[in-house]
Structures are given as C-alpha cells and as structure tokens.
C-alpha cells in the first residue's frame, strides 16, 4: 500500500437497498473503504455478496441508498446526471466481463469513443487510440471490428479504451470471466503493467487466481467487508 | 458539456442507419410514399381546379349572356305567344353608360347555319354569327392573324368574316386564309382575320368552329330580320359582373315591359357565377386529396417511431456502454434524433423528387400542377415527423440509466 498517496476512492457507510418493504434486498449493508492512488485492489466475494453493486457504485453507474462516496474530492451524491457523465468520462475507465465493445465499429473507433465524448479533436484522438492499442499489443488490429477479434483480443481493446483517457482508476468487473487460461494470464499481466505505470486498478472477481495478481484484497460477504488484506507481491 | 462534435454524432447516427439497411430503407420508403403522395395528390387537385378554371376563363369571366327564355332565337315567334324575342333595340339599350355603368359593351348575336367552301374543301361551322364589332371585346375573342372588321363594315353590311381556327384548318390547311374569298351559306365572303384558338370548352361544343360576320350582312343574306339568338354583354371588370347583371336585368325588364315578380321572357347568365361554384368544388377536391395524403404521411411517421423504438431496444446495451464510458445524455439524445431525422429527411427528399417527377406526367387525365407550398410543406412536415416521432424513442434512449442499459440482454 502506497502510504501517503492521495485517496482516489473513499466510501463511508454505503448501503444499497433494491425494492421496498418485505421484498427489499439489502445488497450492501454499510461498506466503508479507502483506496489510494496507485493501488491494485481485488474485490472478492461469492455471487450475491454485493461486489457487483459496489462496483456499479464505484463506477458512478448507480447511486447508494445511504452513505457517502467521494471520488477524488468529489462527493458523488451532489452531482447531477450531466456531471456524473463527466466523472465517468474523465476519472473512470471500465473493463467489463463481456468486453462491451460497440459492434460493427473498428477497434480504433471503439478506443477513440471516450475521447470523442470528451471533445478531443479527431486527429489527436486517432493518435492516442493507436498508442493505447499499441500498449496492449494490438497496434496491428486497429481496423478490425470486434467480431473479427478473439475474446482475449476484444478484452485488450476494452482495456485500451479504459486507458486512453488516463483515468484516475480502472474498474474491471470480472475481466477474465469469459476468457481461457492463456488469455487470462495475458490480461492479468496487462493490468499489472497498467498498475506499474501509476494507475489505480480495481478488479472485481470471484477467482482466487485473479485476486492473487493484486496487492490488496477486499472480501465481501452479505453486503459487508469481511476481510481487507494487503501484501507485497 | 460533453463537447462531442456534431460531425461525430452525425457519424454515429449514420452508422446506426447503415447497420440495418433493409429496415432503414423500408422506413424511408414509408416517408417517401407519404411525401410524394402529398405532392402528387395536391398537384392533381390543383391541376384539375386550374383546368376547370381555365376552361371557364376562356369564355371570359366578365361575360354575361342574355338569352331568350321563350324558345330562343329565330324560332321564338309562335313558340310562346307572350314571349318577345331579343331585338337589336335591346342590345342598343344595354349600351347605356348611365343606366348601365358597369356594362362595358353589349353586342347582339344572330346565329345562322350553313356550310362554308373554298375550292373543293368544305367546313360546317357550328355557328355563322352575325354581330357588331363590339362582340370581339364582349366575348373575349382575341384575333390571331389579320384584323377585326369594323362598325363601318356593319353599317355597310360588307361581306367580310373572321373565322375560327377549325374552319381555317378545314378550308386552308396550313395556308394563310387572309384575304381569300370563301363561300358561306351560298354567299361570297372575304376572310379578314383568324381568331386565336379557344380550345374545346366542354365536349360537345367547339368554340373554334365559328364564322363571324357583320350582323347586317347575316340578316340580309342568310337569316332574315328575325329576333336575336343572344346578346353578349361584357362587364367592366370581373368584380363588377354582379352589378352589371342587375343593370342588365333592369334594362331588359323595362325593354320587355316585365312587371316585378312576373316571369321574364329572357335569362341573364354569367360565367363568373359558374366559375365561383366550380372553384369551390375543386377546392374541396384538393383539400380532400391533401387529407388522404397527410394520413399516409402520418403512417410514415408512425413507421419511424416504430423503427426507432426497435433501434433503441436493440441497442439498449450499446447505449449503456456509451453512457458508462462517459456519453452525456445530450449526446445520446442527439444521436438518435439525428438518426430519426436522417431517415425522415431521406424519405422527404426522395419523396419530393418522386412527387415532382410523377407530376410531370398526366395523372388520371389531369395535368398536375405542383405548388411550391405543398413541396415545402411536405418537406418540412417530413423533417418534423422525424423530430416528433423520433423524439420520443430518442428521449427514452437518452434517459435509460446506464446500469439498467448495461444489464439488458
């Protein structure tokens, strides 16, 4: 743990309840945690433990029922929808289990997309997208469309898309869940490399192997943090 | 906020359209049919209204016709003992600037029948009309070649005639009939002018099959000195026609000693009143056709809504991804709006082209007249159709919460 680094994420007593009354589901029951700049964190838990809910809240895709969430110095609860889209655009890079690339759109254009929503000029975007694709080892596949790429390659395009904006943190939700062993190894190495360049990486997973790639492991059970371990790799 | 260039949104939107060409082109077809039918149907409505109007205008909008109602013309004597035929005195009385200030001219018409010959060619005009020189003005009869005979010719009863184009073609083909001597009703007459073609005004009557001669000549050598067939009156303008008709009625009643309320032995007819009623009915036709067309445009609009809803549903996940990587609501909204607008404008533009194209042909026996208003209206409406019918699905897409959109399978 990089002591003294500024905080990227501060979650304080966050709860999340779906539904109302007797059918209400308590996905999170008061989670508090802090993640500093440059950390590589794995959030673990069985299905139903609340880890996906936590990931959605961290990614500003969902809002907590109660409790506070600061990303950098911004209190997310005080932001409106337009401001949230700016936070997602500038501070967060997403990597999903199912890749979530836009179909019938080339790798380079997929990677460019977050920059387009930031208003970066076309030539600048193109340059940065190619650079990001090169950094994930896909410099020669920039014109390929998602359906022409393997799962591992698609996930690397998704990582390039998450990296291209230089976000404060990369949020990866089961990034290797749909991949074979070899691709899993490559993706984990890639996440490691990204973390070494100074980016905060948060991986949500239920696989021990993936969690071992991180330097800190937060385990959730029934919507609460039950373990928070940091180790030196 | 967002700062996404319009060009970028445009690119996303056009990709959305080209991604499913079949569906997009069917949607465009719906709008295309709507827009082109608006243009063609209103053009057909306008065209038929114009055709009717022109037909009547050829007779002259200022024209008033006085006819005998006792049997008419040469045969009136004996047919109705009380009825007096129309006389030259009636015609003279109508040319009264004090009693009839709204009457420009009034000319007697005495029709005779007979065949005209030139060499071994012959033509049987529908009428050999004897009248005054003022007839040409009163009946809206412009001359094409030659000149009008004058009132001097009327006074002297000279055998000079002006012929219609049908008679001219029958007797002379493409040669000039001017100053040629033809025989009509057994009399030698000199052709001094040819009337401009009036065209057929309605089936059974050919307005160009006519020979016009000084009334004195016709009376002397063809019909005798009986009562007139008609009196042709011209009002000073289209707007004074009604006033002129009242004046004509008053003078005729005085001439024929008709007491107020009694049955008159003459009738006063006016082209303007026929024109007015026919304009109303053809206007109704245009409105009816436009309404049908508007309905088809509406159906096209519903087609857009349908396709955009499908497109939004199908791309819910994509919307979620875009939102997750930072697309603001406005960018999603604009993307889907432009997509809908693009579809409807494509349909609008091709619909205008098709509609204007079809309107160059004769549709259902009518030469359509495209009005710029209908083109503009159809085009603007098609753009609005995209905006309105695409707006709801677009707003639905933009308002999706990213988390729900991402979960959508």
XYZ file of C-alpha atoms in Angstrom:
642
model
C 0.000 0.000 0.000
C 1.423 3.306 -1.072
C 1.265 5.187 2.190
C 0.672 8.896 1.881
C -0.660 8.791 -1.671
C -3.821 10.855 -2.181
C -7.118 8.980 -1.964
C -8.914 8.109 -5.179
C -11.888 6.428 -3.560
C -13.456 6.979 -0.161
C -16.573 5.007 0.662
C -18.228 5.702 4.005
C -21.084 3.621 5.372
C -22.607 2.939 1.975
C -25.791 0.862 1.833
C -27.794 -0.175 -1.159
C -31.346 -1.471 -0.992
C -33.258 -2.725 -4.008
C -37.026 -2.790 -3.801
C -39.195 -1.814 -0.870
C -40.874 -3.282 2.187
C -40.804 -7.040 2.701
C -39.305 -7.779 -0.723
C -36.412 -5.347 -0.214
C -32.972 -6.751 -0.967
C -30.067 -5.349 1.003
C -27.175 -5.616 -1.447
C -24.790 -3.517 0.635
C -25.108 -3.171 4.402
C -22.709 -0.387 5.300
C -19.439 -0.641 3.396
C -16.550 1.675 4.227
C -13.200 1.612 2.476
C -10.450 3.864 1.158
C -8.340 3.280 -1.919
C -5.257 5.409 -2.614
C -3.698 6.476 -5.887
C -1.649 3.671 -7.491
C -3.171 0.732 -5.639
C -4.053 -2.601 -7.263
C -7.131 -3.845 -5.430
C -9.149 -7.017 -5.893
C -12.693 -7.011 -4.578
C -13.728 -10.598 -3.962
C -16.884 -12.339 -2.960
C -19.300 -15.059 -3.918
C -22.236 -14.196 -6.123
C -24.783 -12.288 -4.075
C -22.098 -10.813 -1.844
C -22.710 -7.331 -3.227
C -19.470 -6.953 -5.167
C -21.169 -6.011 -8.446
C -23.351 -3.478 -6.639
C -20.207 -1.987 -5.100
C -18.537 -1.877 -8.483
C -21.564 -0.072 -10.003
C -21.482 2.484 -7.219
C -17.706 2.962 -7.546
C -18.182 3.433 -11.295
C -20.926 6.034 -10.793
C -23.339 3.811 -12.686
C -25.584 3.512 -9.634
C -26.183 5.651 -6.571
C -26.059 4.442 -2.961
C -29.237 4.330 -0.879
C -27.345 5.834 2.030
C -23.766 6.720 2.907
C -21.179 8.841 1.141
C -18.910 8.196 -1.774
C -16.068 10.529 -2.726
C -14.129 10.082 -5.906
C -11.010 12.258 -5.626
C -12.565 15.250 -3.839
C -15.992 14.997 -5.429
C -18.985 13.931 -3.380
C -20.849 11.827 -5.943
C -24.209 12.294 -4.207
C -24.061 16.008 -5.037
C -23.556 15.506 -8.767
C -26.346 15.641 -11.315
C -26.622 13.335 -14.299
C -24.581 15.522 -16.660
C -21.804 15.896 -14.095
C -21.802 12.148 -13.459
C -21.251 11.563 -17.168
C -18.217 13.865 -16.989
C -16.872 11.939 -13.968
C -17.303 8.658 -15.841
C -15.688 10.170 -18.880
C -12.634 11.667 -17.179
C -11.960 9.717 -13.980
C -13.085 6.165 -14.649
C -12.123 3.530 -17.180
C -14.368 0.482 -17.388
C -13.447 -3.083 -18.322
C -16.384 -5.486 -18.408
C -16.641 -9.271 -18.295
C -18.426 -9.314 -21.660
C -15.999 -6.780 -23.196
C -18.876 -4.456 -24.192
C -17.295 -3.177 -27.353
C -19.602 -1.398 -29.767
C -20.422 -3.822 -32.581
C -19.677 -3.063 -36.247
C -17.195 -0.414 -35.109
C -13.447 -0.779 -35.568
C -11.076 -1.315 -32.628
C -9.575 2.147 -33.093
C -13.017 3.791 -33.177
C -14.045 1.907 -30.041
C -10.943 3.125 -28.241
C -11.492 6.664 -29.528
C -15.049 6.858 -28.257
C -14.358 8.097 -24.685
C -12.119 10.803 -26.156
C -14.863 11.770 -28.596
C -17.240 12.324 -25.678
C -14.541 14.472 -24.076
C -14.405 16.637 -27.193
C -10.851 15.731 -28.231
C -10.102 16.538 -31.870
C -10.238 13.756 -34.439
C -6.518 13.663 -35.297
C -5.486 13.771 -31.632
C -7.981 11.015 -30.812
C -6.753 8.810 -33.605
C -3.155 9.235 -32.416
C -3.932 8.435 -28.792
C -6.154 5.493 -29.726
C -3.421 3.910 -31.838
C -0.950 4.450 -28.986
C -3.309 2.812 -26.493
C -3.847 -0.134 -28.844
C -0.077 -0.485 -29.243
C 0.363 -0.533 -25.476
C -1.984 -3.554 -25.236
C -0.182 -5.224 -28.155
C -2.890 -4.693 -30.774
C -1.283 -1.954 -32.875
C -1.835 -4.046 -35.999
C -5.535 -4.712 -35.327
C -6.823 -1.156 -35.170
C -9.046 -1.540 -38.232
C -10.598 -4.812 -37.147
C -14.147 -4.889 -35.896
C -14.949 -6.683 -32.597
C -16.462 -9.742 -34.278
C -13.166 -10.260 -36.139
C -11.178 -10.466 -32.893
C -10.766 -13.253 -30.336
C -12.125 -12.873 -26.812
C -8.701 -12.063 -25.400
C -8.092 -9.512 -28.109
C -11.507 -7.927 -27.552
C -10.756 -7.597 -23.856
C -7.430 -5.962 -24.681
C -9.261 -3.466 -26.918
C -11.594 -2.793 -23.968
C -8.573 -2.207 -21.717
C -7.092 0.171 -24.285
C -10.434 2.013 -24.295
C -10.351 2.232 -20.485
C -6.772 3.540 -20.521
C -6.975 6.043 -23.327
C -8.392 8.851 -21.159
C -5.731 8.413 -18.430
C -8.433 7.827 -15.814
C -7.919 8.084 -12.046
C -8.898 4.445 -11.793
C -9.546 1.449 -13.996
C -12.555 -0.576 -12.854
C -12.511 -4.148 -14.132
C -15.586 -6.306 -13.494
C -14.665 -9.993 -13.860
C -12.287 -9.078 -16.711
C -11.199 -12.683 -17.220
C -14.558 -14.344 -16.603
C -15.121 -15.088 -20.271
C -11.538 -15.966 -21.182
C -9.381 -19.096 -21.384
C -6.317 -19.652 -19.192
C -3.813 -18.221 -21.651
C -5.844 -15.054 -22.302
C -6.479 -14.698 -18.560
C -2.733 -14.714 -17.965
C -2.202 -12.056 -20.643
C -4.943 -9.805 -19.304
C -3.645 -10.048 -15.734
C -0.145 -9.190 -16.930
C -1.577 -6.247 -18.749
C -3.449 -4.995 -15.667
C -0.236 -5.381 -13.732
C 1.642 -3.326 -16.301
C -1.004 -0.616 -16.152
C -0.763 -0.520 -12.364
C 3.030 -0.216 -12.565
C 2.707 2.944 -14.644
C 0.851 4.526 -11.711
C -2.820 3.898 -12.455
C -5.200 2.699 -9.756
C -6.669 -0.666 -10.745
C -9.724 -2.188 -9.069
C -10.657 -5.714 -10.127
C -13.914 -7.363 -9.131
C -13.607 -11.140 -9.220
C -14.551 -14.392 -7.593
C -11.378 -16.200 -8.747
C -8.546 -16.533 -6.250
C -6.027 -16.626 -9.096
C -7.093 -13.201 -10.304
C -7.117 -11.791 -6.788
C -3.559 -13.024 -6.233
C -2.403 -10.736 -9.061
C -3.450 -7.743 -6.932
C -1.624 -6.259 -3.944
C -4.673 -5.859 -1.758
C -7.740 -7.983 -1.412
C -11.105 -6.842 -0.059
C -13.557 -9.657 0.591
C -17.292 -9.022 0.741
C -19.905 -11.275 2.252
C -23.619 -10.466 2.546
C -23.015 -6.844 1.684
C -20.279 -6.219 4.220
C -16.474 -6.108 4.162
C -15.240 -9.200 5.958
C -11.565 -9.111 5.011
C -9.109 -6.450 3.872
C -5.594 -7.766 3.301
C -2.603 -6.029 1.793
C 0.545 -7.906 0.796
C 3.752 -7.212 -1.022
C 3.960 -9.104 -4.260
C -20.616 19.698 -21.568
C -19.667 16.532 -23.337
C -18.185 18.591 -26.122
C -18.945 15.960 -28.689
C -18.682 17.426 -32.193
C -21.771 17.406 -34.341
C -19.781 15.590 -37.003
C -19.114 12.826 -34.519
C -22.773 12.425 -33.577
C -23.569 12.509 -37.276
C -21.159 9.643 -37.854
C -22.676 7.570 -35.041
C -26.161 8.235 -36.375
C -25.373 7.342 -39.981
C -23.663 4.181 -38.769
C -26.886 3.336 -36.943
C -28.793 3.688 -40.193
C -26.398 1.770 -42.411
C -26.117 -1.011 -39.830
C -29.539 -2.254 -40.880
C -30.034 -1.196 -44.463
C -33.194 -3.184 -45.159
C -35.048 -1.803 -42.170
C -33.824 1.737 -42.768
C -34.837 1.713 -46.432
C -38.312 0.410 -45.592
C -38.724 3.241 -43.099
C -37.517 5.734 -45.670
C -39.999 4.217 -48.131
C -42.864 4.941 -45.740
C -41.983 8.628 -45.560
C -41.201 8.696 -49.282
C -44.674 7.443 -50.164
C -46.241 9.899 -47.731
C -44.363 12.928 -49.023
C -44.700 12.092 -52.703
C -48.425 11.395 -52.364
C -48.909 14.756 -50.642
C -47.182 16.452 -53.553
C -48.813 14.447 -56.345
C -52.332 14.478 -54.920
C -52.343 18.205 -54.200
C -50.838 18.771 -57.654
C -53.635 16.716 -59.201
C -56.176 18.691 -57.190
C -54.609 21.980 -58.273
C -54.333 20.779 -61.853
C -57.974 19.828 -62.150
C -59.051 23.063 -60.485
C -56.881 25.004 -62.903
C -58.224 23.095 -65.908
C -61.825 23.889 -64.944
C -60.937 27.489 -64.219
C -59.095 27.976 -67.488
C -61.965 26.409 -69.407
C -64.373 28.885 -67.937
C -61.979 31.803 -68.211
C -61.698 31.177 -71.940
C -65.341 32.125 -72.147
C -64.489 35.287 -70.280
C -65.081 35.926 -66.602
C -66.683 39.281 -67.350
C -69.052 37.794 -69.847
C -72.793 37.991 -69.333
C -75.151 36.284 -71.708
C -78.733 37.401 -72.291
C -80.886 34.676 -73.807
C -84.497 34.455 -74.674
C -86.362 32.014 -72.474
C -89.349 31.801 -74.774
C -87.807 29.282 -77.112
C -84.919 31.363 -78.269
C -83.507 32.836 -81.412
C -85.111 32.605 -84.780
C -87.814 30.210 -83.718
C -89.229 32.260 -80.855
C -92.115 33.639 -82.784
C -95.086 31.350 -82.309
C -93.382 29.139 -79.804
C -94.580 31.340 -76.968
C -97.104 33.974 -77.870
C -96.342 36.136 -74.829
C -92.598 35.980 -75.221
C -90.842 38.705 -77.111
C -87.589 37.743 -78.789
C -84.405 39.705 -78.222
C -84.059 42.653 -80.535
C -81.363 44.981 -81.740
C -83.165 47.654 -79.707
C -82.459 45.572 -76.566
C -78.799 45.396 -77.453
C -78.659 49.131 -78.068
C -80.456 49.815 -74.772
C -77.844 47.804 -72.886
C -75.060 50.028 -74.241
C -76.163 52.791 -71.902
C -73.380 54.280 -69.758
C -75.905 55.990 -67.483
C -78.371 53.198 -66.777
C -75.702 50.512 -67.008
C -72.395 51.997 -65.846
C -70.899 48.567 -65.189
C -71.576 47.309 -68.699
C -68.637 47.835 -70.997
C -70.202 46.645 -74.206
C -73.204 44.693 -75.362
C -73.355 43.026 -78.759
C -76.229 41.237 -80.446
C -75.684 37.708 -81.674
C -77.604 36.304 -84.567
C -76.699 32.767 -85.429
C -77.193 31.247 -88.833
C -76.198 27.834 -90.054
C -74.636 26.786 -93.287
C -71.610 25.277 -94.929
C -68.521 27.181 -95.992
C -66.468 26.111 -99.014
C -63.151 27.049 -100.540
C -62.276 25.342 -103.795
C -63.354 21.754 -103.207
C -62.826 21.867 -99.429
C -65.714 22.482 -97.076
C -66.374 23.117 -93.387
C -69.619 23.315 -91.472
C -69.155 25.750 -88.603
C -71.331 25.306 -85.544
C -72.406 28.898 -85.952
C -72.251 31.612 -88.544
C -72.599 34.514 -86.165
C -73.772 37.939 -87.151
C -72.869 40.648 -84.644
C -71.379 44.056 -84.049
C -67.694 44.858 -83.855
C -68.049 45.239 -80.080
C -68.690 41.484 -79.902
C -64.976 40.762 -80.105
C -64.431 42.623 -76.875
C -67.584 41.398 -75.202
C -66.907 37.740 -75.914
C -63.208 37.768 -75.087
C -62.165 36.777 -78.605
C -58.594 37.809 -79.405
C -57.506 37.663 -83.014
C -54.506 35.670 -84.154
C -53.995 36.833 -87.759
C -55.418 39.671 -89.795
C -57.688 42.299 -88.291
C -61.197 42.782 -86.919
C -63.836 44.108 -89.230
C -65.205 47.440 -88.024
C -68.552 49.089 -87.348
C -68.250 50.698 -90.791
C -68.458 47.180 -92.207
C -71.577 46.635 -90.076
C -73.207 49.823 -91.322
C -72.349 48.976 -94.943
C -73.204 45.270 -94.498
C -69.973 44.211 -96.131
C -69.299 40.506 -96.768
C -66.238 40.244 -94.513
C -65.699 37.440 -91.985
C -63.427 36.386 -89.194
C -63.104 32.627 -88.918
C -62.193 30.286 -86.085
C -59.141 28.015 -86.290
C -61.209 24.889 -87.004
C -62.771 26.495 -90.069
C -59.371 27.881 -91.139
C -57.754 24.442 -90.902
C -60.648 22.728 -92.701
C -60.519 25.112 -95.635
C -56.910 26.191 -95.882
C -54.823 23.643 -94.021
C -51.589 25.397 -93.177
C -52.006 28.102 -95.835
C -52.959 31.617 -94.868
C -56.696 32.254 -95.247
C -56.252 36.034 -95.087
C -57.906 37.983 -97.928
C -59.160 34.770 -99.520
C -62.734 34.651 -100.728
C -64.781 31.717 -99.437
C -68.440 30.838 -99.874
C -70.623 30.597 -96.799
C -74.358 29.864 -96.990
C -74.032 30.448 -100.710
C -72.528 33.929 -100.256
C -69.042 35.008 -101.236
C -67.246 36.460 -98.234
C -63.700 37.707 -97.688
C -61.688 36.354 -94.748
C -60.087 39.317 -92.954
C -58.967 37.631 -89.756
C -58.496 34.367 -87.891
C -59.382 34.083 -84.204
C -56.979 32.747 -81.660
C -57.874 29.196 -80.678
C -60.099 28.989 -77.623
C -59.804 25.258 -77.327
C -62.679 22.995 -76.577
C -64.647 24.354 -73.641
C -66.501 21.230 -72.795
C -67.047 18.273 -75.058
C -69.851 18.914 -77.479
C -69.015 22.494 -78.302
C -66.058 23.569 -80.427
C -65.560 27.277 -79.823
C -63.181 27.401 -82.793
C -65.768 26.174 -85.286
C -67.207 29.592 -85.968
C -67.559 32.269 -88.643
C -68.228 35.840 -87.508
C -69.692 38.405 -89.887
C -71.348 41.827 -89.588
C -74.923 41.327 -88.380
C -76.334 43.415 -91.205
C -74.806 41.071 -93.763
C -76.104 37.949 -91.991
C -79.604 39.431 -91.715
C -79.696 40.455 -95.330
C -78.314 37.345 -96.949
C -78.704 34.424 -94.530
C -81.152 34.570 -91.631
C -83.563 37.334 -92.365
C -84.623 40.020 -89.888
C -85.978 37.889 -87.042
C -85.136 38.136 -83.333
C -81.625 37.705 -81.984
C -80.184 34.462 -80.668
C -78.417 36.082 -77.720
C -76.941 39.321 -76.536
C -73.346 39.119 -75.385
C -72.586 41.613 -72.616
C -69.225 42.383 -71.082
C -68.933 43.877 -67.614
C -66.230 46.473 -66.960
C -64.380 44.021 -64.729
C -64.803 40.661 -63.027
C -65.733 42.341 -59.754
C -68.492 44.451 -61.300
C -70.105 41.491 -63.028
C -72.795 41.115 -60.385
C -73.719 44.804 -60.550
C -73.719 44.637 -64.348
C -76.096 41.665 -64.229
C -78.546 43.663 -62.093
C -78.368 46.579 -64.530
C -78.867 44.252 -67.498
C -81.893 42.684 -65.781
C -83.399 46.115 -65.031
C -82.942 47.362 -68.596
C -84.241 44.136 -70.127
C -87.316 44.193 -67.875
C -88.027 47.765 -68.961
C -87.482 46.859 -72.627
C -89.785 43.866 -72.439
C -92.247 45.505 -70.030
C -91.888 42.747 -67.444
C -93.533 43.681 -64.140
C -91.716 42.974 -60.916
C -92.368 39.397 -59.838
C -93.649 38.285 -63.230
C -91.910 35.607 -65.235
C -89.340 37.134 -67.545
C -89.093 36.079 -71.174
C -85.317 36.313 -71.063
C -82.494 34.871 -68.950
C -79.297 36.523 -67.801
C -76.384 34.121 -67.382
C -72.958 34.871 -66.028
C -69.688 32.950 -66.320
C -68.312 34.280 -63.060
C -71.009 32.583 -61.007
C -70.266 29.282 -62.768
C -66.586 29.858 -62.103
C -67.168 30.568 -58.425
C -69.120 27.381 -57.828
C -66.668 25.241 -59.764
C -63.717 26.763 -57.883
C -65.378 25.872 -54.598
C -65.932 22.274 -55.630
C -62.395 21.837 -56.983
C -61.002 23.390 -53.805
C -62.932 20.799 -51.823
C -61.347 18.126 -54.012
C -57.845 19.475 -53.337
C -58.436 19.548 -49.587
C -59.798 16.007 -49.676
C -56.809 14.701 -51.621
C -54.401 16.552 -49.322
C -56.103 14.996 -46.288
C -55.656 11.497 -47.711
C -52.015 12.279 -48.411
C -51.488 13.714 -44.941
C -52.770 10.476 -43.446
C -50.215 8.485 -45.412
C -47.506 10.854 -44.173
C -48.710 10.240 -40.617
C -48.491 6.498 -41.209
C -44.929 7.055 -42.426
C -44.231 8.913 -39.201
C -45.563 6.063 -37.096
C -43.245 3.815 -39.105
C -40.329 5.957 -37.957
C -41.430 5.760 -34.329
C -41.696 2.013 -34.635
C -38.293 1.564 -36.202
C -36.648 3.957 -33.750
C -38.200 2.117 -30.808
C -36.858 -1.149 -32.187
C -33.495 0.504 -32.746
C -33.412 1.841 -29.188
C -34.405 -1.503 -27.715
C -31.924 -3.370 -29.865
C -29.135 -1.026 -28.884
C -30.001 -0.644 -25.214
C -26.739 -2.322 -24.316
C -24.804 -0.066 -26.656
C -26.436 2.947 -25.021
C -25.337 1.556 -21.657
C -21.758 1.156 -22.864
C -21.701 4.659 -24.296
C -23.024 6.071 -21.032
C -20.533 4.059 -18.984
C -17.615 5.450 -20.949
C -18.845 8.974 -20.473
C -21.501 9.833 -23.044
C -23.704 12.625 -21.690
C -27.466 12.350 -22.075
C -27.432 15.071 -24.697
C -25.053 13.096 -26.934
C -27.296 10.013 -26.887
C -30.384 12.155 -27.488
C -28.795 13.957 -30.442
C -27.513 10.711 -31.903
C -30.941 9.090 -32.005
C -32.677 12.311 -33.060
C -30.282 12.768 -35.955
C -30.800 9.152 -36.874
C -34.573 9.658 -36.994
C -34.238 12.972 -38.820
C -31.866 11.439 -41.322
C -34.353 8.679 -42.066
C -37.252 11.079 -42.462
C -35.255 13.623 -44.473
C -34.002 10.909 -46.791
C -37.623 9.926 -47.259
C -38.598 13.579 -47.609
C -36.008 14.429 -50.252
C -36.630 11.328 -52.338
C -40.374 11.832 -51.835
C -40.143 15.390 -53.190
C -38.104 14.134 -56.150
C -40.540 11.313 -56.868
C -43.598 13.507 -56.354
C -42.335 16.267 -58.645
C -41.275 13.597 -61.151
C -44.693 11.930 -61.215
C -46.344 15.332 -61.526
C -44.684 15.781 -64.926
C -46.968 13.103 -66.294
C -50.685 13.298 -66.796
C -52.350 11.610 -63.835
C -55.962 10.401 -64.230
C -56.439 12.703 -67.217
C -55.302 15.723 -65.245
C -52.091 17.642 -65.815
C -50.879 18.072 -62.228
C -49.721 21.495 -61.106
C -47.091 21.244 -58.350
C -47.379 24.066 -55.873
C -44.224 25.189 -54.125
C -46.212 25.405 -50.901
C -47.063 21.718 -50.980
C -43.427 20.788 -51.699
C -42.139 22.950 -48.841
C -44.902 21.806 -46.535
C -44.343 18.125 -47.281
C -40.614 18.556 -46.775
C -40.927 20.463 -43.508
C -43.539 18.027 -42.243
C -41.259 15.096 -43.050
C -38.466 16.714 -41.033
C -40.883 17.377 -38.186
C -42.124 13.797 -38.418
C -38.565 12.667 -37.740
C -38.200 15.137 -34.890
C -41.512 14.355 -33.218
C -41.885 10.643 -33.919
C -38.179 10.041 -33.387
C -38.045 12.307 -30.355
C -39.913 10.033 -28.017
C -37.759 6.923 -28.641
C -34.636 9.097 -28.606
C -35.587 10.556 -25.255
C -36.289 7.065 -23.958
C -32.825 6.002 -25.081
C -31.137 9.009 -23.517
C -32.990 8.621 -20.227
C -32.010 4.991 -19.734
C -29.973 4.527 -16.589
C -26.555 3.167 -17.557
C -26.754 0.349 -15.045
C -30.077 -0.881 -16.445
C -28.965 -0.426 -20.023
C -25.791 -2.414 -19.373
C -27.698 -5.257 -17.735
C -30.021 -5.515 -20.752
C -29.508 -8.696 -22.721
